[in-house]
Coordinates of C-alpha atoms and ligand atoms in Angstrom, one line a residue:
M628 CA 0.1 0.2 -0.1
T629 CA 1.0 3.6 -1.0
A630 CA 2.5 5.6 2.2
N631 CA 2.0 8.5 -0.2
L632 CA 0.6 11.2 2.1
Y633 CA -2.4 12.8 -0.9
A634 CA -4.0 9.0 -0.9
L635 CA -4.1 9.3 2.6
F636 CA -5.5 13.0 2.5
A637 CA -7.7 11.8 -0.6
S638 CA -9.0 9.0 0.9
R639 CA -10.5 11.1 3.3
F640 CA -12.3 13.6 1.1
P641 CA -15.9 13.8 1.6
A642 CA -18.1 11.1 -1.2
D643 CA -20.0 14.4 -1.9
K644 CA -17.0 16.0 -4.1
T645 CA -19.3 18.8 -4.8
A646 CA -18.7 19.7 -1.4
C647 CA -16.8 23.2 -0.6
C648 CA -13.2 22.5 0.4
I649 CA -11.7 26.3 -0.2
E650 CA -14.0 28.9 0.2
T651 CA -12.1 32.0 -0.2
Q652 CA -12.1 35.8 1.6
D653 CA -13.6 37.1 -2.2
G654 CA -16.1 34.3 -1.7
Q655 CA -14.8 31.8 -4.9
Y656 CA -15.4 28.2 -3.9
Y657 CA -13.1 25.1 -4.6
T658 CA -14.5 21.7 -4.1
W659 CA -13.1 18.4 -3.2
G660 CA -13.2 17.8 -6.8
D661 CA -11.8 20.7 -8.2
I662 CA -8.9 19.6 -5.9
E663 CA -8.2 17.0 -7.0
R664 CA -8.7 18.1 -11.2
A665 CA -6.7 21.2 -10.7
S666 CA -3.6 19.3 -8.5
A667 CA -4.0 16.5 -11.2
R668 CA -3.3 19.0 -13.5
I669 CA -0.5 20.3 -12.1
A670 CA 1.6 16.2 -11.0
N671 CA 1.0 16.1 -14.7
L672 CA 2.6 18.9 -15.9
F673 CA 5.5 18.3 -13.4
S674 CA 5.8 14.6 -14.9
S675 CA 5.7 15.6 -18.2
L676 CA 9.2 17.2 -17.4
D677 CA 11.2 14.4 -16.6
L678 CA 12.3 15.0 -13.7
P679 CA 14.2 13.1 -11.4
S680 CA 13.5 11.5 -8.3
G681 CA 13.3 13.0 -5.0
A682 CA 13.4 16.7 -7.6
R683 CA 12.6 19.8 -5.4
I684 CA 9.9 21.7 -6.0
A685 CA 10.7 25.2 -4.0
V686 CA 7.6 27.7 -3.9
Q687 CA 7.8 31.3 -2.8
V688 CA 4.1 32.3 -3.8
E689 CA 1.4 34.7 -1.6
K690 CA -1.1 32.1 -0.3
S691 CA -3.8 31.4 -2.1
A692 CA -6.5 28.0 -2.7
E693 CA -3.7 27.7 -6.1
A694 CA -0.6 27.5 -3.2
L695 CA -2.0 25.2 -1.9
I696 CA -3.0 22.7 -4.4
L697 CA 0.4 23.1 -5.9
Y698 CA 1.7 21.8 -2.9
L699 CA -0.5 19.0 -2.9
A700 CA 0.5 18.1 -7.0
T701 CA 4.7 18.2 -6.1
L702 CA 3.4 15.6 -3.6
R703 CA 0.8 13.7 -5.6
A704 CA 3.8 14.2 -8.4
G705 CA 5.9 12.2 -6.2
F706 CA 7.9 14.9 -5.5
V707 CA 9.8 17.5 -2.4
Y708 CA 8.1 20.1 -1.5
L709 CA 10.0 23.1 -0.4
P710 CA 8.1 26.3 0.7
L711 CA 9.8 30.2 1.3
N712 CA 9.0 32.9 3.2
T713 CA 7.3 35.1 0.2
A714 CA 9.6 37.6 3.3
Y715 CA 12.3 36.5 1.8
R716 CA 14.6 38.8 -0.3
A717 CA 17.9 38.5 -3.4
A718 CA 20.1 37.5 -0.9
E719 CA 18.2 34.7 1.0
I720 CA 16.8 33.1 -1.8
A721 CA 19.7 32.7 -3.4
Y722 CA 21.2 30.4 -0.6
F723 CA 17.4 28.5 -0.5
I724 CA 18.4 27.6 -4.2
G725 CA 22.2 27.3 -4.3
D726 CA 22.1 25.0 -1.2
A727 CA 18.3 22.5 -2.1
E728 CA 19.1 23.3 -6.2
P729 CA 15.6 23.0 -7.0
A730 CA 14.5 21.6 -10.1
V731 CA 11.2 24.5 -10.5
F732 CA 10.7 26.9 -9.2
V733 CA 7.7 29.0 -8.7
C734 CA 7.4 32.1 -7.7
S735 CA 5.0 35.2 -7.7
P736 CA 4.6 37.8 -11.0
Q737 CA 5.9 40.6 -9.8
N738 CA 9.6 38.6 -8.7
F739 CA 10.2 37.3 -12.0
G740 CA 12.2 39.2 -12.9
W741 CA 15.2 38.8 -10.3
V742 CA 14.5 36.1 -9.1
A743 CA 14.6 34.3 -12.7
Q744 CA 18.3 35.7 -12.4
I745 CA 19.1 33.9 -9.4
A746 CA 17.6 30.3 -10.6
F747 CA 18.8 30.5 -14.1
K748 CA 22.8 31.5 -12.8
A749 CA 22.0 28.7 -10.0
G750 CA 20.8 26.0 -13.5
T751 CA 17.0 25.4 -11.8
R752 CA 15.4 24.5 -15.3
H753 CA 11.8 25.1 -14.8
L754 CA 10.9 28.8 -13.0
F755 CA 7.2 29.5 -13.3
T756 CA 5.0 31.4 -12.2
L757 CA 1.5 31.9 -10.1
D758 CA -0.1 35.3 -8.9
E759 CA -3.1 35.0 -5.9
S760 CA -6.0 36.1 -7.6
G761 CA -6.6 32.1 -8.5
N762 CA -8.7 30.1 -9.8
G763 CA -7.0 30.1 -13.4
R764 CA -8.1 33.3 -14.5
R765 CA -6.0 35.4 -16.9
N766 CA -2.6 36.3 -16.1
S767 CA -3.2 34.1 -12.8
G768 CA 0.8 32.9 -13.9
S769 CA 2.2 31.0 -16.3
L770 CA 2.4 27.4 -13.3
L771 CA -1.8 27.5 -14.3
A772 CA -1.4 28.6 -17.9
R773 CA 0.2 25.2 -18.8
A774 CA -1.0 23.3 -16.4
M775 CA -4.3 23.6 -18.2
H776 CA -3.6 21.8 -20.8
H777 CA -2.6 18.8 -18.8
P778 CA -5.6 16.0 -18.3
D779 CA -7.2 16.4 -14.8
Q780 CA -6.6 13.0 -14.0
F781 CA -3.8 10.9 -12.2
E782 CA -2.1 8.0 -10.5
T783 CA -0.9 9.3 -7.6
V784 CA 2.8 8.4 -7.1
E785 CA 3.4 5.3 -4.7
K786 CA 5.7 6.3 -1.7
Q787 CA 7.5 4.8 0.9
A788 CA 6.5 6.0 4.1
D789 CA 10.6 7.1 4.5
D790 CA 10.4 8.8 1.1
L791 CA 10.9 12.4 1.3
A792 CA 7.2 15.3 1.2
V793 CA 8.6 17.9 2.8
I794 CA 11.5 20.4 3.0
L795 CA 10.8 23.7 5.7
Y796 CA 14.3 25.6 5.8
T797 CA 14.4 26.3 10.1
S798 CA 16.9 29.6 10.5
G799 CA 20.2 28.0 12.3
T800 CA 22.6 29.6 14.7
T801 CA 25.4 29.7 12.8
G802 CA 22.5 32.1 10.4
R803 CA 23.2 29.5 8.2
S804 CA 19.4 27.7 7.7
K805 CA 18.8 24.1 7.6
G806 CA 16.8 21.6 5.5
A807 CA 14.5 19.8 7.4
M808 CA 13.2 17.0 5.8
L809 CA 10.3 15.9 6.8
S810 CA 9.0 12.5 5.2
H811 CA 5.7 11.0 4.0
G812 CA 5.0 9.2 7.2
N813 CA 6.6 12.4 9.5
I814 CA 3.9 14.1 8.2
A815 CA 1.3 11.4 8.1
S816 CA 1.7 10.3 11.6
N817 CA 1.2 13.6 13.2
A818 CA -1.2 14.5 11.3
Q819 CA -3.6 11.6 12.6
V820 CA -2.5 12.3 16.2
L821 CA -4.0 15.3 16.2
Q822 CA -7.2 14.9 14.4
Q823 CA -8.0 12.1 17.1
Y824 CA -6.3 14.4 20.2
W825 CA -8.1 17.4 19.3
H826 CA -11.4 15.5 18.5
W827 CA -12.0 17.1 14.9
Q828 CA -15.7 16.7 13.7
A829 CA -17.4 15.9 10.5
D830 CA -18.8 19.4 10.2
D831 CA -15.8 21.2 11.3
V832 CA -14.9 24.5 9.1
L833 CA -11.2 25.9 9.6
L834 CA -10.9 29.1 9.5
H835 CA -8.0 29.9 8.7
A836 CA -5.5 32.8 8.3
L837 CA -2.0 31.7 8.7
P838 CA 0.6 31.3 6.1
L839 CA 1.2 27.8 3.8
F840 CA 4.8 28.4 3.8
H841 CA 5.7 27.5 7.5
I842 CA 4.3 24.0 9.4
H843 CA 1.8 25.7 11.4
G844 CA -0.6 27.3 8.5
L845 CA 0.6 24.0 6.3
L846 CA 1.5 20.8 8.2
V847 CA -0.7 21.5 11.5
A848 CA -4.2 23.5 10.1
A849 CA -4.3 22.6 6.5
N850 CA -3.5 19.3 6.9
G851 CA -5.9 18.9 9.6
A852 CA -8.9 20.2 7.7
L853 CA -7.6 18.0 4.3
L854 CA -7.1 14.6 6.6
N855 CA -10.9 15.7 8.0
G856 CA -12.3 16.3 4.7
S857 CA -12.9 19.6 6.8
K858 CA -13.6 22.8 4.9
M859 CA -11.4 26.0 4.9
I860 CA -12.4 29.4 4.6
F861 CA -8.5 31.2 3.4
L862 CA -7.9 33.7 4.6
P863 CA -5.0 36.0 2.6
K864 CA -3.6 37.3 5.9
F865 CA -4.3 37.4 10.3
E866 CA -6.6 40.7 10.1
A867 CA -8.4 40.8 13.0
K868 CA -12.3 42.4 11.4
E869 CA -11.5 40.0 8.6
V870 CA -10.7 36.7 11.8
C871 CA -14.1 38.7 13.2
R872 CA -16.4 38.6 10.6
Q873 CA -15.6 35.2 9.3
L874 CA -15.7 33.1 13.4
P875 CA -19.0 32.8 12.9
R876 CA -19.2 30.2 10.3
S877 CA -16.1 28.7 11.7
T878 CA -15.5 25.7 14.1
I879 CA -11.7 25.8 14.3
F880 CA -9.4 28.5 14.3
M881 CA -5.4 28.3 14.8
G882 CA -2.5 30.9 15.2
V883 CA 0.6 32.4 16.7
P884 CA -0.1 34.2 20.4
T885 CA 0.0 37.4 18.7
Y886 CA -3.0 36.2 16.7
Y887 CA -4.6 36.2 19.7
V888 CA -3.1 39.3 21.2
R889 CA -4.4 41.5 18.0
L890 CA -8.3 39.0 18.5
L891 CA -7.9 40.9 22.3
A892 CA -7.8 44.2 21.1
S893 CA -10.7 44.4 18.5
S894 CA -13.7 45.1 20.5
E895 CA -16.0 43.4 17.5
F896 CA -14.9 41.0 19.2
D897 CA -16.5 39.1 22.0
R898 CA -18.4 35.7 22.8
N899 CA -21.1 36.5 20.7
T900 CA -18.2 36.6 17.6
C901 CA -17.3 32.8 18.9
R902 CA -20.4 31.1 19.6
N903 CA -20.4 28.8 16.8
M904 CA -16.3 28.0 18.0
R905 CA -15.2 24.6 19.1
L906 CA -11.5 25.4 19.7
F907 CA -8.8 28.1 19.2
V908 CA -5.5 26.7 19.5
S909 CA -1.8 28.1 19.8
G910 CA 1.1 27.8 18.7
S911 CA 5.1 28.5 17.2
A912 CA 5.6 31.1 20.4
P913 CA 5.1 31.1 24.2
L914 CA 1.5 32.7 24.8
L915 CA 1.3 34.6 27.6
A916 CA -0.5 33.6 30.6
D917 CA -2.0 37.2 30.3
T918 CA -3.0 36.2 27.1
F919 CA -4.9 32.9 27.7
A920 CA -6.6 34.2 31.0
E921 CA -8.5 37.3 29.0
F922 CA -9.6 35.5 26.4
A923 CA -11.1 33.0 28.5
E924 CA -13.0 35.7 29.8
R925 CA -14.0 37.9 27.2
T926 CA -14.6 34.1 24.9
G927 CA -16.0 31.7 27.3
H928 CA -13.0 29.8 25.3
T929 CA -9.9 28.4 26.7
I930 CA -7.2 28.2 24.3
L931 CA -5.5 25.3 23.4
E932 CA -1.9 25.9 23.4
R933 CA 0.9 23.4 21.4
Y934 CA 4.4 22.7 20.9
G935 CA 5.9 21.7 17.7
M936 CA 8.9 22.6 14.9
S937 CA 9.4 22.2 11.4
E938 CA 12.2 19.2 12.7
T939 CA 9.0 17.3 14.4
A940 CA 5.9 18.5 13.9
M941 CA 4.1 18.4 16.8
L942 CA 5.0 17.0 20.0
T943 CA 2.5 18.0 22.9
S944 CA -0.6 19.2 23.5
N945 CA -3.4 20.8 25.8
P946 CA -5.8 17.5 25.9
Y947 CA -8.9 18.2 24.4
A948 CA -11.0 17.5 27.2
R949 CA -9.0 17.8 30.2
E950 CA -8.2 20.4 32.1
R951 CA -6.0 22.8 29.5
R952 CA -3.0 24.6 31.6
G953 CA -2.0 28.3 30.8
G954 CA 1.5 28.7 30.6
T955 CA 2.4 24.5 29.5
V956 CA 2.0 23.7 26.0
G957 CA 0.2 20.1 28.0
L958 CA 1.6 17.0 27.2
P959 CA 3.4 14.6 25.0
L960 CA 1.1 13.8 21.9
P961 CA 0.7 9.4 21.9
G962 CA 3.4 8.4 20.7
V963 CA 6.1 10.9 21.1
S964 CA 8.6 10.4 23.9
V965 CA 9.6 13.8 25.6
R966 CA 12.4 13.3 28.1
L967 CA 14.0 16.5 30.0
I968 CA 17.7 16.2 30.6
K969 CA 19.7 18.3 33.1
S970 CA 22.1 20.3 31.3
D971 CA 25.8 18.9 32.1
G972 CA 27.1 22.3 29.6
D973 CA 27.2 21.3 26.6
G974 CA 23.8 20.3 25.4
G975 CA 23.4 17.6 27.8
D976 CA 23.1 14.9 26.1
T977 CA 26.1 12.7 27.3
A978 CA 26.3 9.4 28.8
C979 CA 26.5 11.2 31.9
S980 CA 23.4 13.0 31.4
T981 CA 20.1 12.2 33.8
A982 CA 16.3 12.7 33.5
C983 CA 14.9 15.6 35.2
E984 CA 11.9 15.1 38.3
A985 CA 9.3 17.1 37.9
G986 CA 10.3 20.8 38.6
E987 CA 13.3 20.5 37.6
I988 CA 14.5 22.6 34.3
G989 CA 16.4 20.7 31.5
N990 CA 16.7 20.0 28.0
I991 CA 14.0 18.6 25.6
Q992 CA 14.5 15.8 23.5
V993 CA 12.1 13.6 22.2
K994 CA 11.6 10.4 19.7
G995 CA 8.8 8.8 18.3
P996 CA 7.3 9.4 13.7
N997 CA 7.2 12.5 13.5
V998 CA 10.3 13.2 14.0
F999 CA 11.7 14.2 11.1
Q1000 CA 15.2 12.5 8.1
G1001 CA 17.4 15.5 8.7
Y1002 CA 19.3 18.2 7.8
W1003 CA 19.0 18.1 4.1
R1004 CA 22.7 17.2 2.9
M1005 CA 24.5 18.1 6.5
P1006 CA 24.4 14.4 7.8
E1007 CA 26.9 15.8 10.5
K1008 CA 25.1 18.2 12.1
T1009 CA 21.7 15.6 12.2
A1010 CA 24.3 13.3 14.3
E1011 CA 24.8 15.9 16.7
E1012 CA 21.4 16.9 16.9
F1013 CA 20.7 13.4 17.7
T1014 CA 21.6 11.2 20.9
A1015 CA 22.9 8.4 21.1
D1016 CA 20.1 6.7 21.6
G1017 CA 18.5 8.2 18.8
Y1018 CA 16.5 11.5 20.7
F1019 CA 15.8 14.8 18.8
K1020 CA 17.5 17.3 21.0
T1021 CA 15.3 20.4 20.5
G1022 CA 17.0 23.4 21.8
D1023 CA 14.3 24.1 23.9
V1024 CA 14.1 23.7 27.1
G1025 CA 11.7 22.9 29.8
K1026 CA 10.1 22.0 33.1
F1027 CA 6.6 19.2 33.5
D1028 CA 4.6 19.8 37.1
S1029 CA 3.5 16.7 38.8
E1030 CA 0.9 16.1 36.4
G1031 CA 2.8 15.8 33.4
Y1032 CA 2.7 19.3 31.9
L1033 CA 5.9 20.4 30.1
A1034 CA 6.3 24.0 30.6
I1035 CA 8.5 26.1 28.0
V1036 CA 11.4 27.7 29.8
G1037 CA 13.4 29.3 27.4
R1038 CA 15.9 28.6 24.3
S1039 CA 19.5 27.2 24.5
K1040 CA 20.5 28.7 21.8
D1041 CA 18.8 32.4 22.6
L1042 CA 16.4 32.3 18.9
I1043 CA 14.3 35.2 19.2
I1044 CA 10.7 34.1 18.5
S1045 CA 8.3 37.8 16.8
G1046 CA 5.4 37.6 16.0
G1047 CA 5.8 34.3 15.8
Y1048 CA 8.9 33.8 13.3
N1049 CA 12.4 32.9 14.4
V1050 CA 14.8 35.3 14.0
Y1051 CA 18.3 33.8 14.5
P1052 CA 21.0 36.8 16.4
K1053 CA 23.7 35.4 14.6
E1054 CA 22.3 36.0 11.4
I1055 CA 21.4 39.7 12.0
E1056 CA 24.9 40.6 13.5
S1057 CA 26.3 39.2 10.4
V1058 CA 24.4 41.6 8.2
I1059 CA 24.8 44.5 10.8
D1060 CA 29.0 44.1 10.8
E1061 CA 28.6 44.6 7.5
I1062 CA 27.9 48.0 7.7
D1063 CA 30.4 51.1 7.6
G1064 CA 31.0 52.7 11.5
V1065 CA 30.4 49.2 13.0
L1066 CA 32.6 48.1 15.0
E1067 CA 30.3 45.7 16.7
S1068 CA 27.0 44.3 17.7
A1069 CA 25.1 42.3 19.4
V1070 CA 21.0 40.9 18.9
I1071 CA 18.2 39.7 21.3
G1072 CA 14.6 39.5 22.0
I1073 CA 13.2 41.8 24.1
P1074 CA 9.7 41.4 25.4
H1075 CA 7.3 42.7 23.1
V1076 CA 3.4 42.8 23.7
D1077 CA 2.2 42.5 20.6
F1078 CA 5.0 40.1 18.7
G1079 CA 6.2 38.0 21.9
E1080 CA 9.5 39.3 21.4
A1081 CA 11.3 41.9 19.3
V1082 CA 14.3 41.7 17.4
T1083 CA 17.0 44.5 19.2
A1084 CA 20.0 45.7 18.1
V1085 CA 22.9 46.7 20.5
I1086 CA 25.9 48.7 18.1
V1087 CA 29.3 50.1 19.0
K1088 CA 29.9 52.0 16.7
R1089 CA 33.7 52.9 15.1
P1090 CA 35.1 56.1 16.5
E1091 CA 34.0 59.0 15.0
A1092 CA 30.9 57.2 12.5
K1093 CA 28.1 59.0 12.4
L1094 CA 26.2 56.2 11.7
T1095 CA 22.5 56.7 13.5
T1096 CA 19.4 54.3 14.1
A1097 CA 17.5 54.9 11.2
D1098 CA 20.3 54.5 9.1
V1099 CA 20.3 50.9 10.3
I1100 CA 17.4 50.2 9.5
A1101 CA 16.9 51.4 6.4
L1102 CA 20.0 49.7 5.7
M1103 CA 18.7 46.5 6.5
K1104 CA 15.5 46.7 5.4
T1105 CA 17.1 46.8 1.8
S1106 CA 19.1 43.3 2.5
I1107 CA 16.5 41.4 4.9
A1108 CA 13.4 40.8 5.7
N1109 CA 11.5 42.4 7.2
F1110 CA 10.8 40.4 9.8
K1111 CA 14.7 40.5 10.8
V1112 CA 14.9 43.6 10.9
P1113 CA 15.4 45.3 14.3
K1114 CA 12.4 46.9 16.0
Q1115 CA 14.8 49.0 18.4
V1116 CA 18.6 49.8 17.3
F1117 CA 21.2 51.0 20.7
F1118 CA 24.3 52.2 20.8
A1119 CA 26.4 51.1 23.2
E1120 CA 29.9 52.1 24.3
E1121 CA 31.0 48.4 24.4
L1122 CA 29.4 45.2 24.7
P1123 CA 29.5 43.4 28.4
R1124 CA 32.0 39.5 27.7
N1125 CA 32.4 36.9 30.1
T1126 CA 36.1 35.7 30.8
M1127 CA 35.8 33.9 27.7
G1128 CA 35.4 37.0 25.9
K1129 CA 31.8 36.1 25.3
V1130 CA 28.5 38.3 25.1
Q1131 CA 26.6 37.9 27.9
K1132 CA 23.5 38.4 26.3
N1133 CA 21.6 37.3 28.9
V1134 CA 23.2 41.1 30.6
L1135 CA 22.0 42.8 27.9
R1136 CA 18.2 41.6 27.6
E1137 CA 18.2 42.2 31.2
H1138 CA 19.2 45.4 30.6
Y1139 CA 16.9 46.9 27.3
A1140 CA 14.1 45.0 29.0
T1141 CA 13.0 47.9 30.5
Y1142 CA 13.2 49.9 26.8
A1143 CA 10.4 47.3 26.2
A1144 CA 7.5 49.7 26.3
L1145 CA 9.3 52.0 24.3
A1146 CA 8.9 49.0 20.4
T1147 CA 6.5 49.9 18.1
P1148 CA 5.0 47.6 15.6
A1149 CA 7.2 47.4 12.4
A1150 CA 5.1 48.7 9.3
G1151 CA 3.7 45.9 7.6
G1152 CA 2.3 45.2 10.7
V1153 CA 1.7 41.2 11.7
T1154 CA 4.5 39.4 10.9
P1155 CA 2.8 35.3 11.7
S1156 CA 4.2 32.2 11.9
Ligands
AMP1573 P1 9.4 26.9 14.4 O1 10.2 25.2 13.6 O2 9.5 27.8 13.4 O3 8.1 26.0 13.7 O4 10.3 26.6 15.7 C1 10.5 25.7 16.5 C2 10.0 26.8 18.0 O5 9.6 27.4 18.5 C3 10.9 25.5 18.8 O6 11.4 25.7 19.1 C4 9.6 26.9 19.9 O7 11.4 27.2 20.8 C5 9.4 27.6 19.5 N1 8.3 27.4 20.2 C6 7.2 26.5 19.3 N2 5.7 26.1 20.0 C7 6.2 26.7 21.3 C8 5.0 27.1 22.3 N3 3.9 26.7 22.0 N4 5.9 27.7 23.4 C9 7.3 28.1 23.5 N5 7.3 27.7 22.4 C10 6.8 27.7 21.2

């Protein structure tokens, strides 16, 4: 029997193929039959290109029903789907193309010029465009124009459970992104566990406001609805007003904590808006206890917080039917083994490491059918991140309470999560250090009411340099994605260092946390994940 993830979804599609699978904000309907036929056409197009087995199809497009169909078509045709954040600019895309060597790249029509230069130089064989206007309209891009000439039937390619299905790039502390390789079996097992654990029901309607290039929107939210044969209402992006308008027609909503903060800030959001809702899920970053409590008070609903990462999909979740504890990410999901290992100062995974008692803080390590196959073309890095007995070192630090609920207390590697996006200080520091007049820099996350953490840069200038905060931000906006650009820049005489010469980021965090209240949201609004 095939382990192709698409075949699993297709086996759960409703019998009535004229039922709605996706409804878009502008009122377009895509039936389950439309999804089958459109994904067949694109799968046929890919098959006609004579791509090598395991070819990567890299995709950087705005959210649309067609973008989801493209994901399904890639699975169907047996290739590897590689979604990229729409905020990435030329230097970042050049890195991903160079590293992943995709055979096909699908981009937005407005990016065609600069993407084509990078892709063709790197030897990408096929470049298509897809815009967000959807429904195969004229000018919706070359992908659909070409696919229209292919048949609307396709026999889904047979796959083994450990064949690659998706590569999700995560940033690395060295500043280099790593491609987390997820197999058909990894993704299918997690989707099936979540379907049971969150009690997906036949008449559920998912309000989908997350982006499709990240694990949360693609593998947790969209896969959940696909596996359950449930309708999705697709919003191009999160906007509190539109979410409030659509909530009464929905039963499930998934978001990053920033979404919940923004909903609570909206006067339209109340019990009546949520009258038909069954479940609100939060993840990708810590949900503040205040948000959890205020949400329950305002709506009568208790947000269900879960924890996972690109490398592992979902690991723990608060229960559906039992107590959901604020400030915790719940219990290990069925089939997932989560253990905490006392830190020995070196990642806490050596033979002398010991397991933590309840209440003790330790490094989170995990094992299960959901855990990825390794980092793309990084066998040594992959080996480093697994223990001798096969546990993956998440890099997160946490503690269990006496009833087994896990609380995440920090990140061992100084990762910043801003608006649900991961930002790795090292990458930003190396961009800042290139700026004329900069001697050195340190980038930290400062608590921020809206973004969770605000990317904050502390810079030591060269003597006589005339650099201003505005100069730094303007320069950075031209070279990196907006969500990585520091929201605050401070100038300091020197950086605090320990005896080993390492910058003491904890000292900087404490010092600059007092400025948190001054933080202002970046132009461009919410950057969800
Ligand atoms: P990503 O691979 O982008 O999904 O990021 C994964 C990281 O996000 C994890 O390693 C955690 O550090 C963090 N994360 C995900 N969910 C939560 C949560 N509910 N609470 C705290 N941190 C979380």
